[in-house]
XYZ file of C-alpha atoms in Angstrom:
663
model
C 25.589 -10.710 -24.834
C 28.752 -8.632 -24.713
C 29.938 -6.975 -21.494
C 29.067 -3.555 -22.970
C 25.396 -4.614 -23.025
C 25.263 -4.903 -19.218
C 23.712 -1.428 -18.911
C 20.720 -2.520 -20.975
C 19.893 -5.239 -18.415
C 19.272 -2.702 -15.614
C 15.727 -2.851 -14.276
C 12.888 -0.396 -14.028
C 10.912 -0.420 -10.769
C 7.991 -2.241 -12.379
C 10.327 -5.109 -13.359
C 12.452 -4.957 -10.206
C 9.406 -5.501 -7.986
C 8.511 -8.978 -9.340
C 12.180 -10.020 -9.511
C 13.270 -8.967 -6.018
C 9.964 -8.984 -4.136
C 8.260 -12.119 -5.418
C 9.531 -14.094 -2.413
C 8.256 -11.587 0.153
C 4.913 -11.199 -1.649
C 4.345 -14.917 -2.110
C 5.207 -15.796 1.490
C 1.791 -14.467 2.553
C 0.360 -17.570 0.843
C 1.792 -19.783 3.596
C 2.609 -17.421 6.517
C -1.001 -17.420 7.794
C -1.146 -21.179 7.330
C 2.013 -21.712 9.398
C 0.552 -19.668 12.269
C -2.664 -21.682 12.220
C -0.831 -25.026 12.019
C 0.866 -24.235 15.322
C -2.252 -22.885 17.038
C -4.467 -25.820 16.016
C -2.187 -28.221 17.897
C -4.386 -27.240 20.825
C -7.580 -27.649 18.797
C -9.565 -24.541 17.912
C -9.349 -23.073 21.419
C -6.187 -21.073 20.693
C -7.170 -19.602 17.313
C -8.149 -16.411 19.162
C -4.390 -15.735 19.373
C -4.027 -15.598 15.566
C -4.879 -11.843 15.168
C -2.369 -10.920 17.874
C 0.340 -13.073 16.347
C -0.367 -11.660 12.890
C -0.276 -8.116 14.300
C 3.153 -8.754 15.795
C 4.373 -10.017 12.421
C 3.072 -6.835 10.744
C 4.913 -4.624 13.261
C 8.088 -6.608 12.632
C 7.654 -6.303 8.858
C 7.251 -2.524 9.102
C 10.350 -2.217 11.301
C 12.454 -4.328 8.941
C 11.331 -2.437 5.815
C 12.104 0.933 7.440
C 15.490 -0.379 8.580
C 16.407 -1.591 5.113
C 15.486 1.786 3.618
C 18.303 3.276 5.705
C 20.668 0.515 4.628
C 19.938 1.061 0.917
C 20.597 4.798 1.311
C 23.918 4.275 3.072
C 25.176 1.287 1.028
C 23.816 1.393 -2.546
C 26.569 -0.902 -3.861
C 24.467 -4.042 -3.346
C 26.407 -5.825 -0.627
C 23.442 -5.633 1.737
C 23.867 -7.041 5.233
C 27.131 -8.723 4.242
C 28.808 -5.461 3.267
C 27.399 -3.570 6.273
C 28.517 -6.200 8.784
C 31.957 -6.574 7.175
C 32.698 -2.836 7.169
C 31.225 -1.896 10.540
C 31.568 -4.981 12.772
C 34.372 -6.972 11.181
C 35.130 -9.472 8.430
C 34.167 -12.392 10.665
C 30.701 -10.913 11.195
C 30.401 -10.417 7.441
C 31.216 -14.068 6.805
C 28.612 -15.106 9.414
C 26.006 -13.031 7.566
C 27.101 -14.542 4.264
C 26.764 -18.095 5.564
C 23.304 -17.265 6.938
C 22.159 -15.728 3.661
C 23.464 -18.594 1.546
C 21.492 -21.065 3.678
C 18.424 -18.841 3.518
C 18.534 -18.543 -0.279
C 18.676 -22.322 -0.613
C 15.722 -22.693 1.745
C 13.791 -20.006 -0.161
C 13.930 -22.117 -3.307
C 13.019 -25.335 -1.515
C 10.131 -23.866 0.511
C 8.672 -21.666 -2.231
C 8.659 -24.384 -4.875
C 7.274 -26.994 -2.456
C 4.531 -24.613 -1.342
C 3.659 -23.907 -4.972
C 3.323 -27.628 -5.597
C 1.061 -27.830 -2.513
C -1.301 -25.296 -4.071
C -1.333 -27.178 -7.365
C -2.288 -30.323 -5.445
C -5.032 -28.338 -3.652
C -6.628 -27.747 -7.055
C -5.796 -31.221 -8.425
C -5.470 -33.719 -5.519
C -4.708 -36.586 -7.886
C -1.208 -35.136 -8.424
C -0.252 -35.711 -4.790
C 1.893 -38.762 -5.599
C 4.027 -36.702 -8.020
C 4.893 -34.008 -5.483
C 8.700 -34.431 -5.459
C 9.051 -34.862 -9.218
C 7.011 -31.725 -9.881
C 9.040 -29.672 -7.401
C 12.410 -30.752 -8.804
C 11.192 -30.065 -12.356
C 10.208 -26.514 -11.379
C 13.667 -25.917 -9.886
C 15.288 -27.031 -13.143
C 13.000 -24.764 -15.194
C 13.730 -21.773 -12.949
C 17.460 -22.331 -13.300
C 17.140 -22.550 -17.076
C 15.189 -19.267 -17.291
C 17.670 -17.446 -15.041
C 20.585 -18.687 -17.123
C 19.063 -16.646 -19.966
C 19.753 -13.434 -18.039
C 18.327 -11.068 -15.406
C 16.160 -8.914 -17.666
C 14.704 -11.934 -19.433
C 13.803 -13.457 -16.044
C 12.068 -10.211 -15.053
C 9.971 -10.154 -18.203
C 8.978 -13.795 -17.659
C 8.053 -13.334 -13.991
C 6.423 -9.873 -13.968
C 2.940 -10.916 -15.139
C 2.453 -13.814 -12.653
C 3.461 -11.595 -9.726
C 1.002 -8.863 -10.602
C -1.744 -11.381 -11.423
C -1.247 -13.040 -8.013
C -1.473 -9.729 -6.157
C -4.558 -8.754 -8.155
C -6.260 -12.090 -7.485
C -5.563 -11.955 -3.736
C -6.791 -8.358 -3.409
C -9.991 -9.198 -5.341
C -10.487 -12.204 -3.046
C -9.925 -10.090 0.083
C -12.229 -7.321 -1.154
C -14.977 -9.763 -2.134
C -14.710 -11.665 1.152
C -14.829 -8.536 3.315
C -17.740 -7.131 1.277
C -19.717 -10.356 1.765
C -18.949 -10.246 5.493
C -20.142 -6.651 5.823
C -23.262 -7.526 3.788
C -24.091 -10.324 6.234
C -23.113 -13.226 3.970
C -19.763 -14.173 5.463
C -17.862 -16.890 3.556
C -17.642 -20.279 5.258
C -14.698 -22.614 4.649
C -15.189 -26.264 3.716
C -13.293 -27.244 6.910
C -15.397 -25.037 9.221
C -17.593 -28.008 10.173
C -14.578 -30.159 11.102
C -13.605 -30.503 14.745
C -9.895 -30.627 15.548
C -8.732 -33.071 18.178
C -6.585 -31.458 20.873
C -3.205 -33.169 21.009
C -2.024 -34.654 24.288
C -0.706 -32.079 26.725
C -2.279 -29.033 25.044
C -5.691 -29.125 26.726
C -4.774 -26.631 29.440
C -1.554 -24.637 29.469
C 0.127 -22.633 32.200
C 0.962 -18.992 31.540
C 4.591 -19.752 30.633
C 3.562 -22.649 28.413
C 0.986 -20.441 26.691
C 3.644 -17.774 26.120
C 5.996 -20.331 24.573
C 3.155 -21.679 22.450
C 2.338 -18.161 21.207
C 5.983 -17.395 20.488
C 6.237 -20.588 18.472
C 3.280 -19.490 16.351
C 4.891 -16.062 15.973
C 8.193 -17.584 14.829
C 6.320 -19.607 12.202
C 4.485 -16.506 11.011
C 7.789 -14.682 10.589
C 8.210 -16.583 7.323
C 6.269 -13.612 5.907
C 9.511 -11.603 6.145
C 11.604 -13.837 3.931
C 12.965 -12.070 0.876
C 12.867 -8.531 2.309
C 16.679 -8.339 2.160
C 16.791 -9.203 -1.559
C 16.204 -5.599 -2.659
C 19.095 -4.335 -0.522
C 21.336 -6.959 -2.106
C 20.181 -6.119 -5.638
C 20.522 -2.317 -5.719
C 23.132 -2.404 -8.560
C 20.515 -4.025 -10.836
C 18.231 -0.931 -10.647
C 18.272 1.923 -13.101
C 19.623 5.263 -11.818
C 18.973 6.745 -9.358
C 19.610 3.264 -7.969
C 19.215 3.893 -4.227
C 16.033 5.949 -4.622
C 14.402 3.409 -6.936
C 15.363 0.561 -4.596
C 13.843 2.407 -1.617
C 10.557 3.001 -3.447
C 10.409 -0.644 -4.529
C 11.088 -1.727 -0.935
C 8.224 0.390 0.422
C 5.858 -0.860 -2.296
C 6.771 -4.458 -1.495
C 6.201 -3.926 2.247
C 2.830 -2.238 1.750
C 1.536 -4.914 -0.639
C 2.809 -7.825 1.487
C 1.373 -6.457 4.748
C -2.011 -5.726 3.143
C -2.303 -9.222 1.666
C -1.123 -10.918 4.869
C -3.592 -9.030 7.088
C -6.475 -9.566 4.663
C -5.841 -13.285 4.229
C -5.502 -13.838 7.983
C -8.742 -11.961 8.636
C -10.655 -13.963 6.008
C -9.247 -17.266 7.277
C -10.609 -16.497 10.756
C -13.924 -15.166 9.417
C -14.431 -18.276 7.261
C -13.410 -20.538 10.182
C -10.643 -22.296 8.247
C -9.377 -25.385 10.086
C -6.093 -27.060 9.201
C -3.814 -29.502 11.024
C -0.148 -30.415 10.844
C 0.252 -33.026 8.069
C 3.571 -34.295 9.433
C 1.781 -36.218 12.166
C 0.935 -39.796 11.287
C -2.604 -39.545 12.604
C -5.366 -37.250 11.430
C -6.690 -34.753 13.998
C -10.072 -34.079 12.412
C -12.442 -36.036 14.649
C -15.500 -36.096 12.394
C -14.023 -36.763 8.944
C -13.874 -40.308 7.567
C -10.488 -41.385 6.195
C -9.137 -37.850 6.560
C -5.566 -39.117 6.951
C -5.684 -40.305 3.336
C -6.964 -37.003 1.933
C -4.525 -34.157 1.207
C -5.664 -30.985 2.991
C -6.261 -27.881 0.942
C -4.036 -24.947 1.876
C -5.449 -21.992 3.815
C -5.459 -19.705 0.782
C -7.200 -22.436 -1.238
C -9.923 -22.835 1.407
C -10.445 -19.066 1.599
C -10.667 -18.769 -2.199
C -13.152 -21.642 -2.311
C -15.291 -20.043 0.404
C -15.228 -16.554 -1.139
C -15.814 -17.480 -4.795
C -18.389 -20.253 -4.325
C -16.616 -23.575 -4.151
C -13.556 -25.457 -5.431
C -14.880 -25.536 -9.001
C -15.421 -21.797 -9.420
C -13.404 -19.672 -11.840
C -12.207 -17.411 -9.019
C -10.888 -20.399 -7.063
C -8.898 -21.718 -10.016
C -7.549 -18.254 -10.832
C -6.279 -17.721 -7.275
C -4.834 -21.230 -7.081
C -3.153 -20.978 -10.460
C -1.573 -17.606 -9.720
C -0.647 -18.664 -6.178
C 1.057 -21.818 -7.366
C 2.827 -19.876 -10.100
C 4.036 -17.047 -7.848
C 5.217 -19.494 -5.194
C 7.277 -21.377 -7.741
C 8.542 -18.157 -9.292
C 9.268 -16.676 -5.842
C 12.337 -18.856 -5.869
C 13.565 -16.437 -8.540
C 14.418 -14.029 -5.713
C 16.948 -16.559 -4.498
C 18.117 -17.330 -8.043
C 18.960 -13.644 -8.311
C 20.288 -13.049 -4.799
C 22.374 -16.203 -4.354
C 24.528 -15.721 -7.501
C 25.019 -12.000 -6.758
C 26.068 -12.719 -3.185
C 28.281 -15.562 -4.389
C 29.988 -13.183 -6.838
C 30.608 -10.614 -4.078
C 31.993 -13.312 -1.777
C 34.199 -14.586 -4.599
C 35.568 -11.075 -5.197
C 36.364 -10.895 -1.484
C 38.112 -14.295 -1.773
C 35.636 -16.057 0.543
C 34.289 -18.419 -2.143
C 35.828 -19.978 -5.281
C 36.633 -17.419 -7.979
C 34.461 -19.306 -10.495
C 31.339 -17.868 -8.819
C 32.375 -14.400 -10.039
C 32.319 -15.459 -13.698
C 29.444 -14.237 -15.853
C 28.008 -16.505 -18.510
C 27.180 -15.689 -22.128
C 23.942 -13.980 -21.026
C 25.676 -11.890 -18.311
C 24.242 -14.106 -15.548
C 26.393 -15.675 -12.826
C 25.865 -19.141 -14.256
C 27.920 -21.137 -11.736
C 25.978 -19.705 -8.797
C 22.644 -20.461 -10.481
C 23.603 -24.078 -11.149
C 24.975 -24.561 -7.614
C 21.769 -23.199 -6.044
C 19.581 -25.454 -8.207
C 21.589 -28.563 -7.265
C 21.512 -27.936 -3.489
C 17.847 -26.877 -3.386
C 16.787 -29.829 -5.540
C 18.634 -32.194 -3.209
C 16.851 -30.748 -0.147
C 13.466 -31.086 -1.841
C 14.218 -34.727 -2.594
C 15.408 -35.462 0.969
C 12.371 -33.803 2.615
C 9.803 -35.071 0.068
C 8.882 -31.469 -0.857
C 7.048 -31.177 2.497
C 6.624 -27.495 3.366
C 6.023 -28.076 7.079
C 9.278 -30.032 7.370
C 11.287 -27.568 5.300
C 9.863 -24.500 7.057
C 11.616 -25.545 10.286
C 14.973 -24.931 8.592
C 13.846 -21.538 7.349
C 14.201 -17.920 8.585
C 17.085 -18.493 11.033
C 19.421 -17.297 8.308
C 17.129 -14.346 7.564
C 17.090 -13.021 11.109
C 20.781 -13.676 11.648
C 21.535 -11.381 8.726
C 18.834 -8.898 9.826
C 20.316 -8.610 13.308
C 23.974 -8.264 12.313
C 23.148 -5.970 9.383
C 21.095 -3.554 11.474
C 23.695 -3.620 14.262
C 26.298 -2.703 11.675
C 24.107 0.180 10.501
C 23.969 1.567 14.053
C 27.768 1.567 14.166
C 27.845 3.146 10.713
C 25.669 6.062 11.819
C 27.748 6.461 15.007
C 30.837 6.875 12.862
C 29.212 9.267 10.368
C 27.685 11.553 12.982
C 31.119 12.252 14.499
C 32.214 14.113 11.368
C 28.884 15.652 10.324
C 28.417 19.342 11.239
C 25.156 20.220 9.454
C 22.363 20.262 12.112
C 19.698 19.071 9.668
C 21.811 16.189 8.463
C 22.728 15.244 12.048
C 19.005 15.097 12.868
C 18.411 12.796 9.901
C 21.286 10.578 11.004
C 19.864 10.324 14.534
C 16.492 9.296 13.118
C 18.106 6.658 10.897
C 20.169 5.376 13.809
C 17.060 5.081 15.994
C 15.238 3.130 13.260
C 18.167 0.751 12.786
C 18.643 0.321 16.546
C 14.976 -0.612 16.934
C 15.234 -2.982 13.964
C 18.375 -4.630 15.350
C 16.829 -5.098 18.795
C 13.593 -6.508 17.415
C 15.388 -8.809 14.970
C 17.663 -10.086 17.733
C 14.693 -10.932 19.941
C 12.948 -12.700 17.054
C 16.122 -14.655 16.239
C 16.288 -15.891 19.831
C 12.587 -16.841 19.701
C 13.010 -18.718 16.418
C 16.015 -20.681 17.693
C 14.292 -21.479 20.980
C 10.973 -22.590 19.495
C 12.224 -24.387 16.375
C 15.454 -25.966 17.612
C 14.069 -29.447 18.182
C 11.906 -29.247 15.038
C 14.916 -29.201 12.724
C 16.442 -25.740 13.177
C 19.506 -27.355 14.740
C 20.504 -28.499 11.243
C 20.800 -24.867 10.143
C 22.807 -24.060 13.267
C 25.194 -26.825 12.201
C 25.308 -25.837 8.518
C 26.062 -22.159 9.135
C 29.267 -22.721 11.164
C 30.427 -25.274 8.584
C 29.904 -22.735 5.795
C 31.679 -20.112 7.912
C 34.722 -22.337 8.396
C 34.814 -23.259 4.701
C 34.748 -19.604 3.654
C 37.457 -18.660 6.156
C 39.618 -21.537 4.900
C 39.112 -20.429 1.271
C 40.027 -16.862 2.211
C 43.202 -18.005 3.966
C 44.149 -20.091 0.930
C 43.694 -17.209 -1.526
C 45.572 -14.836 0.808
C 48.467 -17.275 1.135
C 48.632 -17.847 -2.620
C 48.601 -14.087 -3.313
C 51.462 -13.634 -0.873
C 53.442 -16.415 -2.528
C 52.886 -14.992 -6.013
C 53.652 -11.367 -5.150
C 56.685 -9.954 -6.981
C 59.794 -8.764 -5.160
C 62.556 -6.291 -6.039
C 64.775 -8.793 -7.849
C 63.115 -8.112 -11.213
C 63.205 -10.505 -14.162
C 65.799 -13.266 -13.711
C 66.759 -15.396 -16.717
C 67.931 -19.005 -16.339
C 71.575 -19.760 -17.173
C 70.686 -22.327 -19.822
C 67.620 -24.052 -21.282
C 67.735 -27.824 -21.716
C 64.927 -29.212 -23.884
C 63.715 -32.797 -23.722
C 61.256 -34.163 -26.321
C 59.440 -37.337 -25.291
C 59.223 -39.897 -28.090
C 57.185 -43.097 -28.444
C 57.531 -43.558 -32.209
C 58.518 -41.569 -35.299
C 55.320 -39.997 -36.630
C 53.938 -36.557 -37.444
C 53.282 -35.494 -33.818
C 56.905 -36.359 -32.935
C 58.231 -34.379 -35.921
C 56.093 -31.392 -34.921
C 57.353 -31.538 -31.323
C 60.979 -31.704 -32.537
C 60.391 -28.758 -34.896
C 58.878 -26.624 -32.136
C 61.635 -27.594 -29.732
C 64.374 -26.557 -32.208
C 62.522 -23.292 -32.873
C 63.011 -22.303 -29.205
C 66.839 -22.350 -29.803
C 67.665 -24.410 -26.692
C 71.197 -24.889 -25.344
C 70.733 -28.654 -25.507
C 68.082 -30.754 -27.236
C 67.492 -34.408 -26.412
C 64.919 -36.864 -27.714
C 64.001 -39.274 -24.927
C 62.296 -42.686 -24.985
C 61.887 -45.576 -22.540
C 62.757 -49.147 -23.455
C 59.772 -51.330 -22.522
C 60.105 -53.904 -25.321
C 63.533 -54.423 -26.966
C 62.011 -55.164 -30.363
C 59.977 -51.945 -30.383
C 62.968 -49.919 -29.244
C 65.181 -51.318 -32.026
C 62.468 -50.477 -34.581
C 62.302 -46.919 -33.224
C 66.087 -46.497 -33.481
C 66.019 -47.784 -37.056
C 63.270 -45.297 -38.002
C 65.247 -42.536 -36.331
C 68.328 -43.296 -38.420
C 66.269 -43.718 -41.605
C 64.758 -40.215 -41.177
C 68.222 -38.833 -40.431
C 66.881 -36.623 -37.645
C 69.494 -34.124 -36.360
C 68.641 -34.786 -32.694
C 70.260 -37.491 -30.523
C 67.870 -40.199 -29.299
C 68.454 -41.240 -25.694
C 67.015 -44.577 -24.573
C 66.230 -45.149 -20.884
C 66.135 -48.724 -19.599
C 63.084 -49.846 -17.608
C 63.426 -53.449 -16.395
C 60.079 -53.217 -14.583
C 58.224 -51.809 -17.645
C 57.533 -48.442 -16.034
C 57.440 -45.325 -18.174
C 56.869 -42.457 -15.775
C 59.511 -43.215 -13.118
C 62.571 -43.522 -15.457
C 61.619 -40.278 -17.197
C 61.157 -38.446 -13.881
C 64.470 -39.775 -12.543
C 66.285 -38.611 -15.704
C 64.757 -35.105 -15.591
C 65.337 -34.731 -11.837
C 69.012 -35.719 -12.298
C 69.309 -33.186 -15.120
C 67.975 -30.517 -12.763
C 70.190 -31.617 -9.886
C 73.328 -31.435 -12.031
C 72.428 -27.944 -13.262
C 70.349 -26.233 -10.519
C 70.516 -22.774 -12.153
C 69.266 -24.067 -15.497
C 65.726 -24.744 -16.640
C 64.482 -27.966 -18.226
C 61.703 -27.795 -20.837
C 59.817 -31.004 -21.605
C 57.864 -31.184 -24.905
C 55.092 -33.806 -24.993
C 53.333 -34.634 -28.293
C 49.575 -35.118 -27.834
C 46.635 -36.102 -30.009
C 43.642 -33.753 -30.083
C 40.442 -35.733 -30.598
C 36.915 -34.636 -31.440
C 34.871 -37.014 -29.270
C 34.992 -37.575 -25.537
C 35.251 -41.335 -25.909
C 38.355 -40.973 -28.095
C 40.091 -39.223 -25.210
C 39.843 -42.464 -23.254
C 41.843 -44.221 -25.992
C 44.685 -41.701 -26.274
C 46.973 -39.448 -24.206
C 46.568 -41.346 -20.929
C 50.321 -41.787 -20.435
C 50.943 -38.142 -21.383
C 48.342 -36.927 -18.865
C 49.891 -38.967 -16.040
C 53.373 -37.761 -16.908
C 52.315 -34.119 -17.104
C 50.644 -34.400 -13.741
C 53.894 -35.651 -12.171
C 56.178 -33.160 -13.944
C 54.139 -30.184 -12.713
C 55.428 -30.921 -9.195
C 59.115 -30.916 -10.196
C 60.687 -27.463 -9.552
C 62.436 -25.795 -12.474
C 60.715 -27.917 -15.131
C 58.525 -26.376 -17.846
C 55.985 -28.653 -19.556
C 54.832 -27.889 -23.113
C 52.039 -29.812 -24.832
C 52.424 -30.024 -28.618
C 48.970 -30.769 -30.116
C 48.284 -32.770 -33.261
C 44.681 -32.486 -34.463
C 43.231 -35.776 -35.646
C 40.580 -35.716 -38.372
C 37.772 -36.111 -35.821
C 38.802 -32.840 -34.165
C 39.214 -30.755 -37.324
C 35.462 -30.335 -37.852
C 35.042 -29.412 -34.185
C 37.836 -26.842 -34.373
C 36.311 -25.208 -37.453
C 32.824 -25.001 -35.948
C 31.944 -21.352 -35.049
C 31.433 -20.542 -31.383
C 28.405 -18.375 -32.223
C 26.967 -16.934 -35.438
C 28.583 -13.524 -34.871
C 31.775 -14.850 -33.276
C 35.179 -13.459 -34.254
C 36.314 -16.841 -35.638
C 33.770 -16.859 -38.477
C 35.318 -15.710 -41.782
C 33.519 -12.870 -43.532
C 31.158 -13.758 -46.330
C 32.983 -14.342 -49.595
C 36.442 -14.656 -48.013
C 38.793 -17.050 -49.772
C 40.044 -20.060 -47.789
C 43.743 -19.982 -46.759
C 46.249 -21.588 -49.104
C 47.476 -24.983 -47.843
C 51.197 -25.316 -47.078
C 52.715 -28.146 -49.146
C 55.365 -28.972 -46.529
C 54.193 -31.399 -43.798
C 57.008 -30.297 -41.449
C 56.244 -26.604 -42.031
C 52.545 -27.289 -41.589
C 53.418 -29.031 -38.336
């Protein structure tokens, strides 16, 4: 796709919702489960806390959505928390947000895909041994789809997102209707008793508070992906900010409704689930339960509501849940490359991340995300409970700094605003962002405190490392820009140009290099060779005389059979004798058509070029000679409509009869 076609890839709200909100919507499939996994450490005695924990998560979700509506209105350029923190707090704060978001996007892919595989295994337990392979395969497929372009990804992912939401709402409606009618659904695990782990039988008030906060921090996974819409505003159709705000509100309303409904049904159906990371099983009345994979909470609820694990409703919910969880990683596959491109433009990451591929996607960012996420899945065996401990720290770090930056933004704007109505709106926005910043900061502290020993410390190590890497890259680019900046001296020409052509034997590549060198009209022209074997050197000199070439051949002695050092010494001496002159070195090279042929040719030329690039005042020119194996490759069109394809019926060019002229 050409660059002019970028406008046609902009998204309508109905496509933007599944692309940017699939992560936030799908997280309800495991947010309730993560709350219950923490609470059931103390058996079933603490499940009464689940509604209160879920309610706190809903309040937090509402605050974050309202806060991001203000951010989208003020900064519709798509930088999100990174741009807000950079402009209002400082560049260092922006880089901290960027490092947090990059970690979070990687974890989004790993957790979402692994959770999707969990739900597939809930429907087909026999696949449990293929967990890691399935997860890595899904990551590869997601990367491949996203490499086809943003709009194409939206079309592929829209239907599963809407089918998932429809299935969950039907399940919630059916379950609540049965409860009101007196036929409440009962989960398959309701009859299981959960063994209380040591030390959790009776808790002091402070211990109970910490226990509740830990459950709350696990439930906060429901908020992952909320920031993706703020980062993706440029991908919306005009009016961009307004459409992004409406999509954000729709996402929040749908996610909160599904989360509350699923939590309520899980408690009504008496779903019991224990932490699978422990080596022992904590169901006290189930034979061999340690060997049986537990069904997820949403799977147990669907089974209870629709009449068992073989019902059509159960399979529909499981299929759409597994699909949306896998596709939820698409939020990260969109957000990570966009953020990487913004960071690359700001010189905080390598410039290659700002390059668009043939389908107008940031291909390098997509591939990098797939590699890192796939590696994490392999290391952690695609275990959601292990991976979840590394999650959401990055989310709330960016939430907190972004909303703090918005407060400073409104403080600055209100100083110059004179319209009373607009000042009132600014005060309201500032109050919303201040509340969001305070709440996010408290949650961040809770998450760090409760998850530190469970694996969160790894994220707290990774984020500073990423921060230091980005600062080092920025310093490098800044230093290089300063070095390359022009001054007032203007264009300065060298006094003279001395050309050296490297020669190994008299053949067509050598003749072409000599012809090109003479065409540059140098002040001096020297053909240079190194004497490794006397017999070969004498044969070269004889060929030189036989061809009657009008260029002197200089032979350098090399008693230790080195090629590179004598040539470098000669060129350095030439530069030292004439410091105001420039030396141009022409190197004949073969161009081959197969990678393995490259191993058989040009190795000496590559080493020599690499050394000459570090010699000041020396220009290196490669003179290519296309071997037959490369001709077919060179004539192959880049794409069917590429500019190098001759028009239909065009006559082929006339061959030049002169080999030297053709050279």
